[in-house]
Tab-separated table of C-alpha atoms and ligand atoms in Angstrom:
chain	number	residue	atom	x	y	z
A	278	UNK	CA	-3.280	3.841	6.999
A	279	UNK	CA	0.436	4.602	7.077
A	280	UNK	CA	2.690	3.056	4.454
A	281	UNK	CA	6.397	2.946	5.309
A	282	UNK	CA	9.156	3.079	2.694
A	283	UNK	CA	12.110	0.976	3.836
A	284	UNK	CA	15.383	-0.077	2.242
A	285	UNK	CA	19.113	0.405	2.316
A	286	UNK	CA	20.557	3.931	2.235
A	287	UNK	CA	20.904	5.156	-1.325
A	288	UNK	CA	18.214	2.839	-2.716
A	289	UNK	CA	16.013	5.767	-3.718
A	290	UNK	CA	13.467	5.896	-0.884
A	291	UNK	CA	13.400	9.675	-0.665
A	292	UNK	CA	13.282	9.957	-4.462
A	293	UNK	CA	10.221	7.675	-4.526
A	294	UNK	CA	8.713	9.509	-1.550
A	295	UNK	CA	9.033	12.816	-3.400
A	296	UNK	CA	7.460	11.320	-6.511
A	297	UNK	CA	4.525	9.813	-4.649
A	298	UNK	CA	3.775	12.841	-2.517
A	299	UNK	CA	4.901	15.754	-4.674
A	300	UNK	CA	7.284	16.843	-1.915
A	301	UNK	CA	10.832	18.003	-2.342
A	302	UNK	CA	12.699	16.326	0.525
A	303	UNK	CA	16.438	16.362	0.027
A	304	UNK	CA	18.008	13.426	-1.764
A	305	UNK	CA	21.598	12.621	-0.841
A	306	UNK	CA	23.976	10.899	-3.227
A	307	UNK	CA	26.321	9.653	-0.500
A	308	UNK	CA	24.250	10.033	2.638
A	309	UNK	CA	25.759	11.735	5.651
A	310	UNK	CA	24.583	11.343	9.203
A	311	UNK	CA	21.220	9.882	9.938
A	312	UNK	CA	18.657	11.136	7.442
A	313	UNK	CA	15.401	12.450	8.821
A	314	UNK	CA	12.105	10.699	8.312
A	315	UNK	CA	9.398	12.347	6.219
A	316	UNK	CA	5.658	11.872	5.989
A	317	UNK	CA	3.093	13.199	3.518
A	318	UNK	CA	-0.041	12.184	1.634
A	319	UNK	CA	0.118	10.522	-1.775
A	320	UNK	CA	-2.793	10.873	-4.161
A	321	UNK	CA	-3.911	7.639	-5.779
A	322	UNK	CA	-4.483	8.354	-9.477
A	323	UNK	CA	-7.861	7.089	-10.683
A	324	UNK	CA	-8.972	7.662	-14.289
A	325	UNK	CA	-12.590	7.206	-13.266
A	326	UNK	CA	-12.473	10.552	-11.461
A	327	UNK	CA	-11.669	12.531	-14.597
A	328	UNK	CA	-14.362	10.630	-16.511
A	329	UNK	CA	-16.910	11.553	-13.820
A	330	UNK	CA	-15.644	15.131	-13.803
A	331	UNK	CA	-16.392	15.357	-17.552
A	332	UNK	CA	-19.959	14.347	-16.739
A	333	UNK	CA	-20.592	16.506	-13.648
A	334	UNK	CA	-18.218	19.479	-14.048
A	335	UNK	CA	-17.722	19.584	-10.265
A	336	UNK	CA	-16.086	22.443	-8.360
A	337	UNK	CA	-13.531	20.002	-7.084
A	338	UNK	CA	-12.127	16.544	-7.699
A	339	UNK	CA	-10.714	14.681	-4.712
A	340	UNK	CA	-8.675	11.511	-5.195
A	341	UNK	CA	-8.126	8.891	-2.509
A	342	UNK	CA	-4.942	9.432	-0.512
A	343	UNK	CA	-2.561	7.264	1.471
A	344	UNK	CA	-0.074	8.426	4.066
A	345	UNK	CA	3.540	7.694	3.075
A	346	UNK	CA	6.379	7.611	5.603
A	347	UNK	CA	9.973	7.731	4.372
A	348	UNK	CA	11.749	5.636	7.013
A	349	UNK	CA	15.487	6.382	6.955
A	350	UNK	CA	17.714	3.473	6.061
A	351	UNK	CA	20.578	2.359	8.187
A	352	UNK	CA	24.058	1.535	7.044
A	353	UNK	CA	25.487	-1.601	8.643
A	354	UNK	CA	27.227	-0.680	11.896
A	355	UNK	CA	25.453	2.647	12.196
A	356	UNK	CA	25.275	3.784	15.813
A	357	UNK	CA	21.646	3.356	16.814
A	358	UNK	CA	21.443	-0.249	15.662
A	359	UNK	CA	18.748	-2.258	13.938
A	360	UNK	CA	16.147	-1.801	16.664
A	361	UNK	CA	15.525	1.780	15.681
A	362	UNK	CA	14.542	0.669	12.179
A	363	UNK	CA	12.325	-2.110	13.515
A	364	UNK	CA	10.663	0.285	15.954
A	365	UNK	CA	9.831	2.627	13.051
A	366	UNK	CA	8.602	-0.295	10.955
A	367	UNK	CA	6.294	-1.458	13.748
A	368	UNK	CA	4.427	1.869	13.614
A	369	UNK	CA	3.216	1.581	10.010
A	370	UNK	CA	0.372	-0.504	8.541
A	371	UNK	CA	2.138	-1.651	5.396
A	372	UNK	CA	5.644	-1.658	3.956
A	373	UNK	CA	7.180	-0.861	0.615
A	374	UNK	CA	10.747	-2.091	0.276
A	375	UNK	CA	12.714	0.063	-2.171
A	376	UNK	CA	15.702	-1.777	-3.640
A	377	UNK	CA	18.607	-0.322	-5.566
A	378	UNK	CA	18.654	-1.800	-9.059
A	379	UNK	CA	21.187	0.726	-10.409
A	380	UNK	CA	24.956	0.877	-9.715
A	381	UNK	CA	25.732	3.024	-6.658
A	382	UNK	CA	27.561	6.362	-7.049
A	383	UNK	CA	30.640	4.479	-5.804
A	384	UNK	CA	30.216	1.930	-8.581
A	385	UNK	CA	28.989	-0.932	-6.420
A	386	UNK	CA	26.831	-3.255	-8.518
A	387	UNK	CA	23.148	-3.625	-7.659
A	388	UNK	CA	21.995	-6.717	-5.824
A	389	UNK	CA	18.273	-6.251	-5.162
A	390	UNK	CA	17.724	-9.965	-4.500
A	391	UNK	CA	20.241	-9.835	-1.636
A	392	UNK	CA	18.626	-6.659	-0.290
A	393	UNK	CA	15.232	-8.405	-0.321
A	394	UNK	CA	16.536	-11.558	1.352
A	395	UNK	CA	18.357	-9.548	4.057
A	396	UNK	CA	15.336	-7.416	4.888
A	397	UNK	CA	13.011	-10.438	4.967
A	398	UNK	CA	15.416	-12.240	7.289
A	399	UNK	CA	15.601	-9.270	9.609
A	400	UNK	CA	11.802	-8.954	9.789
A	401	UNK	CA	11.330	-12.713	10.223
A	402	UNK	CA	13.915	-12.886	13.027
A	403	UNK	CA	12.158	-10.077	14.889
A	404	UNK	CA	8.843	-11.988	14.631
A	405	UNK	CA	10.489	-15.262	15.594
A	406	UNK	CA	11.946	-13.575	18.656
A	407	UNK	CA	8.470	-12.479	19.807
A	408	UNK	CA	7.061	-15.957	19.216
A	409	UNK	CA	9.922	-17.645	21.025
A	410	UNK	CA	9.412	-15.458	24.081
A	411	UNK	CA	5.691	-16.191	24.003
A	412	UNK	CA	6.324	-19.934	23.770
A	413	UNK	CA	8.705	-19.731	26.703
A	414	UNK	CA	6.088	-17.997	28.807
A	415	UNK	CA	3.425	-20.535	27.840
A	416	UNK	CA	5.607	-23.539	28.655
A	417	UNK	CA	7.585	-22.290	31.650
A	418	UNK	CA	5.088	-23.315	34.352
A	419	UNK	CA	5.101	-26.820	35.841
A	420	UNK	CA	1.616	-27.666	34.643
A	421	UNK	CA	0.146	-26.841	31.288
A	422	UNK	CA	-2.374	-24.048	31.686
A	423	UNK	CA	-5.587	-23.838	29.689
A	424	UNK	CA	-4.186	-20.697	28.090
A	425	UNK	CA	-1.109	-22.559	26.874
A	426	UNK	CA	-3.138	-25.488	25.620
A	427	UNK	CA	-5.201	-23.081	23.525
A	428	UNK	CA	-2.389	-20.878	22.194
A	429	UNK	CA	0.719	-23.035	22.007
A	430	UNK	CA	-0.172	-24.948	18.814
A	431	UNK	CA	-0.728	-21.660	16.984
A	432	UNK	CA	2.526	-20.172	18.262
A	433	UNK	CA	4.406	-23.270	17.111
A	434	UNK	CA	2.674	-23.285	13.748
A	435	UNK	CA	3.677	-19.649	13.159
A	436	UNK	CA	7.261	-20.386	14.187
A	437	UNK	CA	7.366	-23.224	11.646
A	438	UNK	CA	6.147	-20.894	8.878
A	439	UNK	CA	8.986	-18.457	9.613
A	440	UNK	CA	11.594	-21.198	9.993
A	441	UNK	CA	10.599	-22.487	6.537
A	442	UNK	CA	11.365	-19.051	5.089
A	443	UNK	CA	7.747	-17.893	4.888
A	444	UNK	CA	6.014	-14.733	6.036
A	445	UNK	CA	3.295	-14.741	8.672
A	446	UNK	CA	0.844	-13.299	6.146
A	447	UNK	CA	1.138	-16.690	4.409
A	448	UNK	CA	0.040	-18.586	7.534
A	449	UNK	CA	-3.662	-18.563	6.572
A	450	UNK	CA	-4.853	-17.397	9.981
A	451	UNK	CA	-8.538	-17.724	10.790
A	452	UNK	CA	-10.185	-14.419	11.752
A	453	UNK	CA	-10.127	-15.571	15.419
A	454	UNK	CA	-6.437	-16.461	15.252
A	455	UNK	CA	-5.642	-13.163	13.551
A	456	UNK	CA	-7.533	-11.284	16.263
A	457	UNK	CA	-5.597	-13.146	18.961
A	458	UNK	CA	-2.266	-12.263	17.339
A	459	UNK	CA	-3.036	-8.595	16.695
A	460	UNK	CA	-1.353	-7.401	19.874
A	461	UNK	CA	2.040	-8.645	18.683
A	462	UNK	CA	2.244	-6.326	15.656
A	463	UNK	CA	4.199	-8.951	13.741
A	464	UNK	CA	6.308	-7.383	11.008
A	465	UNK	CA	5.872	-10.106	8.378
A	466	UNK	CA	2.118	-9.862	8.831
A	467	UNK	CA	2.128	-6.350	7.397
A	468	UNK	CA	1.329	-6.120	3.685
A	469	UNK	CA	4.628	-5.840	1.779
A	470	UNK	CA	5.377	-4.614	-1.725
A	471	UNK	CA	8.786	-4.707	-3.404
A	472	UNK	CA	9.996	-1.940	-5.689
A	473	UNK	CA	13.137	-2.251	-7.775
A	474	UNK	CA	14.503	1.142	-8.677
A	475	UNK	CA	16.218	0.999	-12.086
A	476	UNK	CA	17.814	3.131	-14.737
A	477	UNK	CA	15.415	3.970	-17.574
A	478	UNK	CA	17.386	1.671	-19.935
A	479	UNK	CA	17.069	-1.314	-17.619
A	480	UNK	CA	13.407	-0.563	-17.009
A	481	UNK	CA	12.843	-0.638	-20.756
A	482	UNK	CA	14.789	-3.846	-21.373
A	483	UNK	CA	13.555	-5.593	-18.192
A	484	UNK	CA	17.105	-6.860	-17.816
A	485	UNK	CA	18.844	-6.199	-14.561
A	486	UNK	CA	21.004	-8.177	-12.145
A	487	UNK	CA	19.189	-10.773	-10.073
A	488	UNK	CA	15.803	-10.324	-11.749
A	489	UNK	CA	14.991	-14.045	-11.981
A	490	UNK	CA	16.084	-14.654	-8.394
A	491	UNK	CA	14.008	-11.775	-7.117
A	492	UNK	CA	10.928	-12.791	-9.115
A	493	UNK	CA	11.177	-16.333	-7.709
A	494	UNK	CA	11.579	-14.976	-4.168
A	495	UNK	CA	8.599	-12.642	-4.609
A	496	UNK	CA	6.461	-15.537	-5.882
A	497	UNK	CA	7.457	-17.834	-3.011
A	498	UNK	CA	6.639	-15.160	-0.448
A	499	UNK	CA	3.494	-13.909	-2.162
A	500	UNK	CA	4.902	-10.371	-2.387
A	501	UNK	CA	4.056	-8.021	-5.282
A	502	UNK	CA	6.917	-6.554	-7.318
A	503	UNK	CA	6.966	-3.211	-9.147
A	504	UNK	CA	9.774	-2.089	-11.459
A	505	UNK	CA	10.308	1.650	-11.739
A	506	UNK	CA	12.904	4.281	-12.575
A	507	UNK	CA	12.731	6.769	-9.725
A	508	UNK	CA	15.366	9.230	-10.783
A	509	UNK	CA	14.243	9.200	-14.423
A	510	UNK	CA	10.677	9.990	-13.335
A	511	UNK	CA	11.883	12.683	-10.995
A	512	UNK	CA	13.600	14.347	-13.941
A	513	UNK	CA	10.433	13.932	-16.030
A	514	UNK	CA	8.294	15.537	-13.356
A	515	UNK	CA	9.750	18.935	-14.267
A	516	UNK	CA	8.335	18.618	-17.823
A	517	UNK	CA	4.817	19.317	-18.984
A	518	UNK	CA	2.379	16.357	-19.197
A	519	UNK	CA	2.676	15.843	-22.970
A	520	UNK	CA	6.444	15.713	-22.855
A	521	UNK	CA	6.272	13.350	-19.901
A	522	UNK	CA	3.978	11.023	-21.840
A	523	UNK	CA	6.412	11.033	-24.772
A	524	UNK	CA	9.379	10.074	-22.614
A	525	UNK	CA	7.355	7.415	-20.799
A	526	UNK	CA	6.244	5.925	-24.105
A	527	UNK	CA	9.909	5.770	-25.090
A	528	UNK	CA	10.585	3.353	-22.223
A	529	UNK	CA	7.404	1.452	-23.053
A	530	UNK	CA	5.152	2.839	-20.321
A	531	UNK	CA	1.587	4.100	-20.584
A	532	UNK	CA	1.396	5.438	-17.064
A	533	UNK	CA	4.119	6.800	-14.839
A	534	UNK	CA	5.763	4.416	-12.385
A	535	UNK	CA	4.510	6.691	-9.647
A	536	UNK	CA	0.890	6.111	-10.706
A	537	UNK	CA	1.442	2.347	-10.970
A	538	UNK	CA	3.142	2.312	-7.589
A	539	UNK	CA	0.412	4.300	-5.821
A	540	UNK	CA	-2.198	1.936	-7.277
A	541	UNK	CA	-0.185	-1.152	-6.350
A	542	UNK	CA	0.193	0.098	-2.763
A	543	UNK	CA	-3.540	0.715	-2.596
A	544	UNK	CA	-4.306	-2.841	-3.725
A	545	UNK	CA	-1.649	-4.271	-1.429
A	546	UNK	CA	-3.359	-2.541	1.491
A	547	UNK	CA	-6.590	-4.300	0.533
A	548	UNK	CA	-8.244	-0.991	-0.343
A	549	UNK	CA	-10.824	-0.274	-3.035
A	550	UNK	CA	-12.708	2.946	-3.789
A	551	UNK	CA	-16.332	3.850	-3.836
A	552	UNK	CA	-17.115	7.059	-5.686
A	553	UNK	CA	-19.404	9.990	-5.080
A	554	UNK	CA	-20.282	12.376	-7.883
A	555	UNK	CA	-22.153	15.656	-7.954
A	556	UNK	CA	-21.823	19.269	-8.990
A	557	UNK	CA	-19.870	20.160	-5.858
A	558	UNK	CA	-17.393	17.340	-5.789
A	559	UNK	CA	-16.317	14.147	-7.508
A	560	UNK	CA	-14.469	12.002	-5.035
A	561	UNK	CA	-12.909	8.585	-4.450
A	562	UNK	CA	-13.235	7.156	-0.929
A	563	UNK	CA	-10.883	4.430	0.248
A	564	UNK	CA	-12.512	1.457	1.997
A	565	UNK	CA	-11.235	-1.999	2.910
A	566	UNK	CA	-12.415	-4.820	0.660
A	567	UNK	CA	-15.588	-6.207	2.266
A	568	UNK	CA	-16.836	-2.916	3.753
A	569	UNK	CA	-20.637	-2.743	4.069
A	570	UNK	CA	-22.782	0.132	2.789
A	571	UNK	CA	-23.494	1.501	6.241
A	572	UNK	CA	-19.814	1.481	7.274
A	573	UNK	CA	-18.898	3.109	3.951
A	574	UNK	CA	-21.434	5.853	4.665
A	575	UNK	CA	-19.574	6.480	7.911
A	576	UNK	CA	-16.441	7.354	5.924
A	577	UNK	CA	-18.282	10.393	4.618
A	578	UNK	CA	-19.925	11.405	7.887
A	579	UNK	CA	-20.924	9.648	11.100
A	580	UNK	CA	-24.433	11.190	10.769
A	581	UNK	CA	-24.922	9.404	7.444
A	582	UNK	CA	-23.897	6.120	9.059
A	583	UNK	CA	-26.183	6.644	12.064
A	584	UNK	CA	-29.192	7.728	10.006
A	585	UNK	CA	-28.539	5.297	7.150
A	586	UNK	CA	-31.670	4.365	5.181
A	587	UNK	CA	-30.321	2.917	1.961
A	588	UNK	CA	-27.654	3.329	-0.681
A	589	UNK	CA	-28.425	4.153	-4.293
A	590	UNK	CA	-25.696	2.358	-6.205
A	591	UNK	CA	-24.712	2.405	-9.860
A	592	UNK	CA	-21.525	0.758	-11.106
A	593	UNK	CA	-19.137	3.304	-12.659
A	594	UNK	CA	-19.220	1.573	-16.083
A	595	UNK	CA	-23.032	1.568	-16.179
A	596	UNK	CA	-23.166	5.251	-15.282
A	597	UNK	CA	-20.650	6.086	-18.016
A	598	UNK	CA	-22.531	3.955	-20.557
A	599	UNK	CA	-25.739	5.926	-19.966
A	600	UNK	CA	-24.093	9.314	-19.377
A	601	UNK	CA	-26.427	10.305	-16.511
A	602	UNK	CA	-27.885	8.912	-13.320
A	603	UNK	CA	-31.426	9.397	-14.674
A	604	UNK	CA	-30.678	7.446	-17.865
A	605	UNK	CA	-28.933	4.701	-15.889
A	606	UNK	CA	-32.009	4.497	-13.651
A	607	UNK	CA	-34.344	4.195	-16.665
A	608	UNK	CA	-32.272	1.241	-17.811
A	609	UNK	CA	-32.575	-0.410	-14.415
A	610	UNK	CA	-28.897	0.079	-13.582
A	611	UNK	CA	-29.406	1.927	-10.298
A	612	UNK	CA	-29.935	-0.424	-7.369
A	613	UNK	CA	-31.279	0.232	-3.883
A	614	UNK	CA	-29.035	-1.495	-1.376
A	615	UNK	CA	-29.454	-2.008	2.355
A	616	UNK	CA	-26.999	-1.483	5.184
A	617	UNK	CA	-25.317	-4.885	4.852
A	618	UNK	CA	-24.600	-4.633	1.137
A	619	UNK	CA	-20.873	-5.225	0.494
A	620	UNK	CA	-19.518	-2.304	-1.509
A	621	UNK	CA	-17.753	-3.023	-4.797
A	622	UNK	CA	-14.823	-1.096	-6.259
A	623	UNK	CA	-16.176	1.644	-8.517
A	624	UNK	CA	-19.668	1.795	-7.047
A	625	UNK	CA	-20.984	5.324	-7.545
A	626	UNK	CA	-23.104	5.901	-4.469
A	627	UNK	CA	-25.721	8.242	-3.155
A	628	UNK	CA	-26.593	7.571	0.488
A	629	UNK	CA	-30.127	8.216	1.744
A	630	UNK	CA	-30.245	9.019	5.435
A	631	UNK	CA	-32.266	10.600	8.257
A	632	UNK	CA	-30.734	13.176	10.528
B	61	GDP	N1	20.648	5.908	-11.341
B	61	GDP	C1	19.658	6.089	-10.477
B	61	GDP	N2	19.883	6.809	-9.375
B	61	GDP	C2	18.866	6.951	-8.497
B	61	GDP	C3	17.592	6.387	-8.707
B	61	GDP	N3	16.786	6.705	-7.660
B	61	GDP	C4	17.563	7.445	-6.828
B	61	GDP	N4	18.818	7.603	-7.347
B	61	GDP	C5	19.930	8.334	-6.750
B	61	GDP	O1	20.423	7.619	-5.638
B	61	GDP	C6	20.816	8.529	-4.609
B	61	GDP	C7	20.075	8.211	-3.316
B	61	GDP	O2	18.707	8.489	-3.500
B	61	GDP	P1	17.748	8.752	-2.249
B	61	GDP	O3	16.374	8.889	-2.774
B	61	GDP	O4	18.287	9.851	-1.389
B	61	GDP	O5	17.914	7.363	-1.485
B	61	GDP	P2	17.547	6.982	0.023
B	61	GDP	O6	18.799	7.032	0.796
B	61	GDP	O7	17.051	5.566	-0.069
B	61	GDP	O8	16.497	7.916	0.502
B	61	GDP	C8	20.524	9.931	-5.130
B	61	GDP	O9	21.703	10.435	-5.707
B	61	GDP	C9	19.471	9.663	-6.187
B	61	GDP	O10	19.489	10.686	-7.157
B	61	GDP	C10	17.379	5.653	-9.908
B	61	GDP	O11	16.279	5.159	-10.182
B	61	GDP	N5	18.449	5.523	-10.746
B	62	MG	MG1	16.495	9.220	2.091
């Protein structure tokens, strides 16, 4: 799963990329030429892992990761045109739109609501263009083909959603419809999350230009919104953890914006984690909501999926309440589940399999 960071130049994409991934890609105050694109893994913080580590003292702790791609922004009128951006956007599975909520180095005021509206329009127009061409093809013949009769109503319904200012992920597609549309790689069908990048003062006060407008827009489009202070957190990242916690508390935060953002992206992607715990490793495994036990086993190894017998499952909270698998079992908290069991977030699992 690749998650693309998009947004205007100077909105803080590379700053957020560095925070999420622990990289040190260069951040440019005024831009200059076309910036390069970066990609790296972000760890998804999960407090349950450290709790399990206290119980098992494993040799290693492995968090879930997501691949982050810093997609360079484009200034209006920049040579290679908007199609380059859209081509990059088409490659990723989900999008995070970083918006500048702080005055630019040139003193231009922030207008995140306009940035959001512009980006949404650009994505919607690209989708509308695909749909229009499809409709043309379906209706160009003299007689109405069976193919057109089957597909045309859907194409027109999707066009209406976009023309009303909606996103295609709001079109409530049936699984069959969604499967039929997969080949188009519609941009507004990709999960989207909005991030407003603020000064630490504005993050603390929750007062910044266009906040009400942006919140209303996010609600109408069903898009999640995260407020953070990228630069402030980047400066904090040089400090030791206790000092960081102090400064975060000062702006009213319990967890860093980076941690909140990584978790929000994870949820936006429709991912949850099942956990494995032992003396070798405590680990979180990303799976899509709705993944069955046998498919989840395949995330660990294809042999475990093929030879699947059953899954021994204990919810994280139950395991922590009893402090050991044996005690949880005595209290009837460990269940035996078959291959079609739908995994829940926080299931601590031991797969039984034949090789
Ligand atoms: N005041 C302020 N400046 C920021 C913030 N995030 C990034 N910047 C600055 O904005 C400029 C552009 O940041 P960069 O991450 O390169 O933006 P990009 O062009 O979207 O990749 C740099 O000078 C950053 O230090 C922020 O949260 N607040
Ligand atoms: Mg950049």
